[in-house]
Short mmCIF file of C-alpha atoms in Angstrom, two decimals:
data_model
loop_
_atom_site.label_atom_id
_atom_site.label_comp_id
_atom_site.label_asym_id
_atom_site.label_seq_id
_atom_site.Cartn_x
_atom_site.Cartn_y
_atom_site.Cartn_z
CA GLN A 27 -8.45 -16.67 -22.90
CA VAL A 28 -9.62 -13.14 -23.64
CA GLN A 29 -7.14 -11.05 -25.60
CA LEU A 30 -7.29 -7.37 -26.51
CA VAL A 31 -4.65 -6.26 -28.99
CA GLU A 32 -4.18 -2.55 -29.63
CA SER A 33 -2.56 -1.04 -32.68
CA GLY A 34 -2.31 2.30 -34.46
CA GLY A 35 -0.25 4.32 -32.03
CA GLY A 36 2.72 6.40 -33.06
CA LEU A 37 4.22 9.85 -33.32
CA VAL A 38 2.05 12.64 -34.67
CA GLN A 39 2.33 16.42 -34.79
CA PRO A 40 -0.02 18.66 -32.82
CA GLY A 41 -3.29 19.05 -34.70
CA GLY A 42 -2.87 15.69 -36.39
CA SER A 43 -4.96 12.54 -36.26
CA LEU A 44 -4.54 8.89 -35.38
CA ARG A 45 -6.89 5.93 -35.29
CA LEU A 46 -6.36 3.26 -32.67
CA SER A 47 -7.73 -0.24 -33.09
CA CYS A 48 -8.46 -2.90 -30.49
CA ALA A 49 -8.94 -6.39 -31.86
CA ALA A 50 -10.71 -8.65 -29.39
CA SER A 51 -10.69 -12.44 -29.18
CA GLU A 52 -12.58 -14.86 -26.92
CA ILE A 53 -15.01 -12.07 -26.06
CA ILE A 54 -17.92 -10.62 -28.03
CA ILE A 55 -17.51 -6.87 -27.92
CA SER A 56 -21.21 -6.21 -28.48
CA SER A 57 -21.93 -7.99 -25.18
CA ALA A 58 -19.32 -6.07 -23.19
CA LEU A 59 -18.67 -2.51 -22.16
CA MET A 60 -15.64 -1.55 -24.23
CA GLY A 61 -13.42 1.39 -23.50
CA TRP A 62 -10.18 3.23 -24.01
CA TYR A 63 -8.04 4.49 -21.15
CA ARG A 64 -4.71 6.28 -21.15
CA GLN A 65 -1.81 6.77 -18.80
CA ALA A 66 0.72 9.54 -19.13
CA PRO A 67 4.13 9.38 -17.39
CA GLY A 68 3.78 10.07 -13.68
CA LYS A 69 -0.01 10.16 -13.87
CA ARG A 70 -2.83 7.79 -13.04
CA ARG A 71 -4.63 5.83 -15.72
CA GLU A 72 -7.72 7.73 -16.82
CA LEU A 73 -10.85 7.03 -18.79
CA VAL A 74 -10.92 8.33 -22.35
CA ALA A 75 -14.11 6.87 -23.80
CA THR A 76 -16.48 3.93 -23.47
CA ILE A 77 -19.05 2.31 -25.73
CA GLY A 78 -21.87 0.05 -24.70
CA GLY A 79 -25.47 0.97 -25.21
CA LYS A 80 -24.24 4.53 -25.65
CA THR A 81 -20.93 6.34 -25.82
CA ASN A 82 -19.24 8.27 -23.04
CA TYR A 83 -16.25 10.60 -23.23
CA ALA A 84 -13.91 12.36 -20.88
CA ASP A 85 -14.41 16.11 -21.00
CA SER A 86 -10.85 16.60 -22.21
CA VAL A 87 -11.51 14.69 -25.45
CA LYS A 88 -15.14 15.56 -26.23
CA GLY A 89 -15.52 16.85 -29.76
CA ARG A 90 -12.07 15.55 -30.78
CA PHE A 91 -12.17 11.79 -30.19
CA THR A 92 -14.74 9.26 -31.41
CA ILE A 93 -15.11 5.71 -30.15
CA SER A 94 -16.79 3.15 -32.40
CA ARG A 95 -16.99 -0.58 -32.92
CA ASP A 96 -17.26 -3.00 -35.82
CA ASN A 97 -19.14 -5.97 -34.45
CA PRO A 98 -18.45 -8.39 -37.36
CA LYS A 99 -14.74 -7.65 -37.02
CA ASN A 100 -14.99 -7.73 -33.21
CA THR A 101 -12.87 -4.57 -33.15
CA VAL A 102 -13.17 -1.26 -31.30
CA TYR A 103 -11.69 1.96 -32.64
CA LEU A 104 -10.68 5.32 -31.26
CA GLN A 105 -10.48 8.08 -33.84
CA MET A 106 -8.39 10.90 -32.43
CA ASN A 107 -8.42 14.29 -34.17
CA SER A 108 -6.93 17.66 -33.29
CA LEU A 109 -4.36 15.97 -31.12
CA LYS A 110 -2.58 17.98 -28.44
CA SER A 111 0.68 17.41 -26.60
CA GLU A 112 -1.32 16.59 -23.48
CA ASP A 113 -2.82 13.61 -25.30
CA THR A 114 0.57 11.93 -25.17
CA ALA A 115 0.17 8.68 -23.23
CA VAL A 116 -0.01 4.94 -23.45
CA TYR A 117 -3.53 4.05 -24.57
CA TYR A 118 -5.14 0.87 -23.30
CA CYS A 119 -8.14 -1.01 -24.55
CA ASN A 120 -10.49 -2.26 -21.83
CA ALA A 121 -13.40 -4.68 -21.71
CA ILE A 122 -15.85 -5.24 -18.87
CA GLN A 123 -18.01 -8.34 -19.13
CA TYR A 124 -20.92 -9.23 -16.85
CA ARG A 125 -20.03 -6.07 -14.84
CA SER A 126 -17.26 -7.92 -13.01
CA LEU A 127 -14.78 -9.44 -15.47
CA ILE A 128 -12.22 -6.82 -16.51
CA TYR A 129 -9.68 -7.25 -19.28
CA TRP A 130 -6.88 -5.01 -20.52
CA GLY A 131 -4.75 -4.85 -23.61
CA GLN A 132 -1.01 -4.34 -23.54
CA GLY A 133 -1.22 -0.68 -24.56
CA THR A 134 -0.04 1.38 -27.49
CA GLN A 135 2.07 4.54 -27.25
CA VAL A 136 0.73 7.81 -28.66
CA THR A 137 3.15 10.71 -28.78
CA VAL A 138 2.06 14.15 -29.90
CA SER A 139 5.05 16.34 -30.60
CA SER A 140 6.46 18.67 -33.19
#
């Protein structure tokens, strides 16, 4: 059974940084399209970044967030710098395998507030 376990969320002040981790099991991340999504209260879940053969970012996070992966550790990361209040959301790890199998983690809360 595929599992994606996120960690690293928390409370941070505006301008601060956080690094989220997504540890994957029963799936090889190098063979899947891995991504981070987020959902703020009252809003739809939105794409933040993906990594496969290349990386892709939402315009709102370009230049501030970096997605990466450590294949031996089977873990995907999201480095978030220059955080803003509008980055506050639950962040979800996502994996798409064979273009049709979609998996989600349980989410981790990120709150940006002074």
